[in-house]
Amino acid sequence: GQQLNQSPQSMFIQEGEDVSMNCTSSSIFNTWLWYKQDPGEGPVLLIALYKAGELTSNGRLTAQFGITRKDSFLNISASIPSDVGIYFCAGTAGNNRKLIWGLGTSLAVNP
Amino acid sequence: DTAVSQTPKYLVTQMGNDKSIKCEQNLGHDTMYWYKQDSKKFLKIMFSYNNKELIINETVPNRFSPKSPDKAHLNLHINSLELGDSAVYFCASSPSKGTANQPQHFGDGTRLSIL
């Protein structure tokens, strides 16, 4: 099935550092969603984006819907140990019938 | 007050058995989903129901049969379990009416292990 290209695949950073990850597609998307999955739990929505160029923050997290509508990024500022987890991008294209998922970015934070 | 709850959390069973996973949401959402997450953490949509009606069936073997008795419940029955069925199965719901562009709320998953 269709997938999004999400990078990096994994990151290992020091507490306090900023983090940036992105997602790209070969086709135009109408919606971008960013989720975080903690170990043993289901994904939880972080930020939803619905308009090209939209920039939205949720605490230390900021995400943007790319102007070309083919990409999105998520930034985390001043990382803390509880930021550890897998971050997924997801989006819809065309008739929005199906949510297409990235392969995830695994984040580890060294205290 | 759990929004999307699935049972059981863990399921260990022998190859060839039949098993069911249950899902309930108390969010009043119209659409519910089943996902399979493999060992590499890729989330693959299996089924989607809108108000008890099947709207997505993603090339899943017919050993997997979803059932939605009402819009708050979506159960998954699996016949003749195979080794490759071992994965984490997630139920999710969203307020969307047939589209997938509204945020989905996930349960905590059912970890299925086939011996």
CSV table of C-alpha atoms in Angstrom, one decimal:
chain,number,residue,atom,x,y,z
A,1,GLY,CA,0.0,0.0,0.0
A,2,GLN,CA,0.9,3.7,-0.3
A,3,GLN,CA,3.3,4.9,2.4
A,4,LEU,CA,4.9,8.2,3.4
A,5,ASN,CA,8.6,8.7,3.5
A,6,GLN,CA,9.4,9.7,7.1
A,7,SER,CA,12.9,10.6,8.3
A,8,PRO,CA,15.0,10.1,10.2
A,9,GLN,CA,14.1,6.5,11.0
A,10,SER,CA,15.6,7.0,14.5
A,11,MET,CA,17.2,9.7,16.6
A,12,PHE,CA,19.3,9.6,19.8
A,13,ILE,CA,19.7,13.0,21.4
A,14,GLN,CA,20.7,14.7,24.6
A,15,GLU,CA,18.1,16.2,26.9
A,16,GLY,CA,17.6,19.8,26.1
A,17,GLU,CA,18.3,19.5,22.4
A,18,ASP,CA,15.8,20.4,19.7
A,19,VAL,CA,14.5,17.7,17.3
A,20,SER,CA,13.3,17.9,13.8
A,21,MET,CA,11.6,15.2,11.7
A,22,ASN,CA,9.8,15.3,8.4
A,23,CYS,CA,7.5,13.4,6.2
A,24,THR,CA,7.3,13.6,2.4
A,25,SER,CA,4.9,12.2,-0.3
A,26,SER,CA,5.0,11.9,-4.0
A,27,SER,CA,1.4,13.2,-4.3
A,28,ILE,CA,-0.5,16.2,-2.9
A,29,PHE,CA,-2.0,15.7,0.6
A,30,ASN,CA,-5.1,17.3,2.1
A,31,THR,CA,-4.4,16.6,5.7
A,32,TRP,CA,-1.3,16.0,7.8
A,33,LEU,CA,-1.5,14.4,11.3
A,34,TRP,CA,1.3,13.8,13.7
A,35,TYR,CA,1.0,11.1,16.4
A,36,LYS,CA,3.2,9.8,19.2
A,37,GLN,CA,3.2,6.2,20.4
A,38,ASP,CA,4.6,5.4,23.8
A,39,PRO,CA,5.7,1.8,24.5
A,40,GLY,CA,2.7,-0.5,25.2
A,41,GLU,CA,0.1,2.1,24.2
A,42,GLY,CA,-1.7,3.2,21.1
A,43,PRO,CA,-0.8,6.3,19.1
A,44,VAL,CA,-2.0,9.6,20.5
A,45,LEU,CA,-2.6,12.7,18.3
A,46,LEU,CA,-0.2,15.6,18.7
A,47,ILE,CA,-1.1,18.0,16.0
A,48,ALA,CA,-3.5,18.1,13.0
A,49,LEU,CA,-2.9,20.3,10.0
A,50,TYR,CA,-5.5,21.0,7.3
A,51,LYS,CA,-4.2,23.9,5.2
A,52,ALA,CA,-1.1,24.4,3.1
A,53,GLY,CA,1.4,26.6,5.0
A,54,GLU,CA,-0.4,26.1,8.3
A,55,LEU,CA,1.9,26.2,11.3
A,56,THR,CA,0.6,24.9,14.6
A,57,SER,CA,2.1,24.5,18.0
A,58,ASN,CA,1.2,22.2,20.9
A,59,GLY,CA,3.4,23.2,23.9
A,60,ARG,CA,7.1,22.5,22.8
A,61,LEU,CA,5.9,20.9,19.6
A,62,THR,CA,5.4,22.7,16.3
A,63,ALA,CA,4.3,21.2,13.0
A,64,GLN,CA,3.9,22.7,9.6
A,65,PHE,CA,1.9,21.7,6.5
A,66,GLY,CA,4.3,22.3,3.6
A,67,ILE,CA,3.4,24.9,0.9
A,68,THR,CA,3.8,22.3,-1.8
A,69,ARG,CA,1.3,20.1,0.1
A,70,LYS,CA,3.7,17.2,-0.3
A,71,ASP,CA,5.5,17.4,3.0
A,72,SER,CA,5.2,18.2,6.7
A,73,PHE,CA,7.6,18.6,9.5
A,74,LEU,CA,7.5,18.3,13.3
A,75,ASN,CA,9.9,20.1,15.6
A,76,ILE,CA,10.3,19.4,19.3
A,77,SER,CA,12.1,22.1,21.3
A,78,ALA,CA,14.1,21.5,24.5
A,79,SER,CA,13.6,17.8,24.6
A,80,ILE,CA,12.9,16.0,27.9
A,81,PRO,CA,13.1,12.3,28.7
A,82,SER,CA,9.3,11.8,28.4
A,83,ASP,CA,9.6,12.7,24.7
A,84,VAL,CA,10.9,9.2,24.1
A,85,GLY,CA,8.7,7.2,21.8
A,86,ILE,CA,7.8,6.7,18.2
A,87,TYR,CA,6.5,9.6,16.2
A,88,PHE,CA,4.3,8.9,13.2
A,89,CYS,CA,3.1,11.2,10.4
A,90,ALA,CA,-0.1,10.4,8.6
A,91,GLY,CA,-2.2,12.1,6.0
A,92,THR,CA,-5.0,11.9,3.5
A,93,ALA,CA,-5.0,12.5,-0.2
A,94,GLY,CA,-7.6,12.4,-3.0
A,95,ASN,CA,-11.0,11.6,-1.6
A,96,ASN,CA,-9.7,11.3,2.0
A,97,ARG,CA,-11.0,7.8,2.4
A,98,LYS,CA,-7.9,6.3,3.9
A,99,LEU,CA,-5.3,7.6,6.4
A,100,ILE,CA,-1.8,6.9,5.0
A,101,TRP,CA,1.0,6.4,7.6
A,102,GLY,CA,4.7,7.0,7.7
A,103,LEU,CA,7.0,4.3,9.1
A,104,GLY,CA,7.8,6.3,12.2
A,105,THR,CA,10.7,8.1,13.8
A,106,SER,CA,12.0,6.4,17.0
A,107,LEU,CA,13.2,9.1,19.4
A,108,ALA,CA,15.5,8.3,22.4
A,109,VAL,CA,16.5,11.1,24.8
A,110,ASN,CA,19.6,10.7,27.0
A,111,PRO,CA,19.0,12.5,30.4
B,1,ASP,CA,-13.6,6.8,31.5
B,2,THR,CA,-11.5,5.1,28.8
B,3,ALA,CA,-12.4,6.5,25.3
B,4,VAL,CA,-11.5,3.4,23.2
B,5,SER,CA,-11.1,0.2,25.0
B,6,GLN,CA,-10.1,-3.2,23.6
B,7,THR,CA,-10.0,-6.6,25.1
B,8,PRO,CA,-8.0,-8.6,25.7
B,9,LYS,CA,-4.8,-6.7,26.1
B,10,TYR,CA,-2.8,-9.9,25.6
B,11,LEU,CA,-3.8,-13.0,23.6
B,12,VAL,CA,-1.5,-16.1,23.4
B,13,THR,CA,-2.9,-19.0,21.4
B,14,GLN,CA,-2.0,-22.0,19.2
B,15,MET,CA,-1.9,-21.9,15.5
B,16,GLY,CA,-5.2,-23.0,13.9
B,17,ASN,CA,-7.4,-21.7,16.7
B,18,ASP,CA,-10.2,-19.1,16.3
B,19,LYS,CA,-10.1,-16.0,18.5
B,20,SER,CA,-12.0,-12.7,18.9
B,21,ILE,CA,-10.9,-9.2,19.9
B,22,LYS,CA,-13.5,-6.7,21.1
B,23,CYS,CA,-13.5,-2.9,20.8
B,24,GLU,CA,-15.8,-0.3,22.3
B,25,GLN,CA,-15.7,3.5,22.1
B,26,ASN,CA,-17.6,5.9,24.3
B,27,LEU,CA,-16.8,9.0,22.3
B,28,GLY,CA,-20.0,9.0,20.2
B,29,HIS,CA,-17.9,8.6,17.0
B,30,ASP,CA,-19.4,7.4,13.8
B,31,THR,CA,-16.3,5.6,12.3
B,32,MET,CA,-14.2,2.8,13.8
B,33,TYR,CA,-11.1,1.1,12.5
B,34,TRP,CA,-8.9,-1.9,12.9
B,35,TYR,CA,-5.1,-1.6,12.4
B,36,LYS,CA,-2.4,-4.2,12.5
B,37,GLN,CA,1.1,-3.1,13.7
B,38,ASP,CA,3.9,-5.5,12.8
B,39,SER,CA,7.2,-5.9,14.5
B,40,LYS,CA,8.7,-3.0,12.5
B,41,LYS,CA,5.9,-0.8,13.9
B,42,PHE,CA,4.3,-0.2,10.6
B,43,LEU,CA,0.6,0.6,11.1
B,44,LYS,CA,-1.6,-1.1,8.4
B,45,ILE,CA,-5.3,-0.3,8.1
B,46,MET,CA,-7.4,-3.5,7.9
B,47,PHE,CA,-11.0,-2.4,8.1
B,48,SER,CA,-13.1,0.7,8.6
B,49,TYR,CA,-16.8,0.9,9.6
B,50,ASN,CA,-19.0,4.0,9.4
B,51,ASN,CA,-22.1,3.7,11.5
B,52,LYS,CA,-22.0,-0.2,11.3
B,53,GLU,CA,-21.4,-0.2,7.5
B,54,LEU,CA,-18.1,-1.5,6.1
B,55,ILE,CA,-16.3,1.2,4.1
B,56,ILE,CA,-12.7,0.0,3.9
B,57,ASN,CA,-11.5,-3.6,3.5
B,58,GLU,CA,-7.8,-3.6,2.8
B,59,THR,CA,-6.9,-6.9,1.1
B,60,VAL,CA,-7.1,-8.7,4.4
B,61,PRO,CA,-7.4,-12.5,4.3
B,62,ASN,CA,-11.0,-13.6,4.7
B,63,ARG,CA,-10.0,-15.4,7.9
B,64,PHE,CA,-10.4,-12.0,9.4
B,65,SER,CA,-14.1,-11.0,9.9
B,66,PRO,CA,-15.1,-7.7,11.5
B,67,LYS,CA,-18.5,-7.3,13.1
B,68,SER,CA,-20.1,-4.0,14.2
B,69,PRO,CA,-23.3,-4.6,16.2
B,70,ASP,CA,-23.7,-0.9,16.7
B,71,LYS,CA,-21.6,2.2,16.0
B,72,ALA,CA,-19.9,2.0,19.4
B,73,HIS,CA,-18.6,-1.5,18.9
B,74,LEU,CA,-16.3,-3.1,16.3
B,75,ASN,CA,-15.1,-6.6,17.0
B,76,LEU,CA,-12.6,-8.7,15.1
B,77,HIS,CA,-12.9,-12.4,14.7
B,78,ILE,CA,-10.0,-14.4,13.3
B,79,ASN,CA,-10.3,-18.0,12.1
B,80,SER,CA,-7.5,-20.5,11.7
B,81,LEU,CA,-4.8,-18.4,13.2
B,82,GLU,CA,-1.4,-18.5,11.5
B,83,LEU,CA,2.1,-17.6,12.7
B,84,GLY,CA,2.1,-14.4,10.6
B,85,ASP,CA,-0.9,-13.1,12.4
B,86,SER,CA,1.3,-12.4,15.4
B,87,ALA,CA,1.2,-8.6,15.8
B,88,VAL,CA,-0.4,-5.8,17.9
B,89,TYR,CA,-4.0,-5.0,16.7
B,90,PHE,CA,-5.3,-1.5,17.4
B,91,CYS,CA,-8.8,-0.3,17.3
B,92,ALA,CA,-9.5,3.3,16.7
B,93,SER,CA,-12.4,5.7,16.2
B,94,SER,CA,-13.0,9.1,14.7
B,95,PRO,CA,-15.9,11.5,14.3
B,96,SER,CA,-15.5,11.5,10.5
B,97,LYS,CA,-18.4,10.2,8.4
B,98,GLY,CA,-16.7,7.9,5.9
B,99,THR,CA,-13.5,10.0,5.4
B,100,ALA,CA,-10.2,9.6,7.3
B,101,ASN,CA,-9.2,13.3,7.7
B,102,GLN,CA,-10.4,13.6,11.2
B,103,PRO,CA,-8.1,12.6,14.1
B,104,GLN,CA,-8.4,9.0,15.1
B,105,HIS,CA,-8.4,8.0,18.7
B,106,PHE,CA,-6.7,4.7,19.4
B,107,GLY,CA,-7.1,1.9,22.0
B,108,ASP,CA,-4.1,0.5,23.8
B,109,GLY,CA,-3.8,-2.5,21.5
B,110,THR,CA,-4.2,-6.3,21.7
B,111,ARG,CA,-0.9,-8.2,21.6
B,112,LEU,CA,-1.6,-11.4,19.7
B,113,SER,CA,1.1,-14.1,19.9
B,114,ILE,CA,0.7,-17.4,17.9
B,115,LEU,CA,2.6,-20.4,19.2
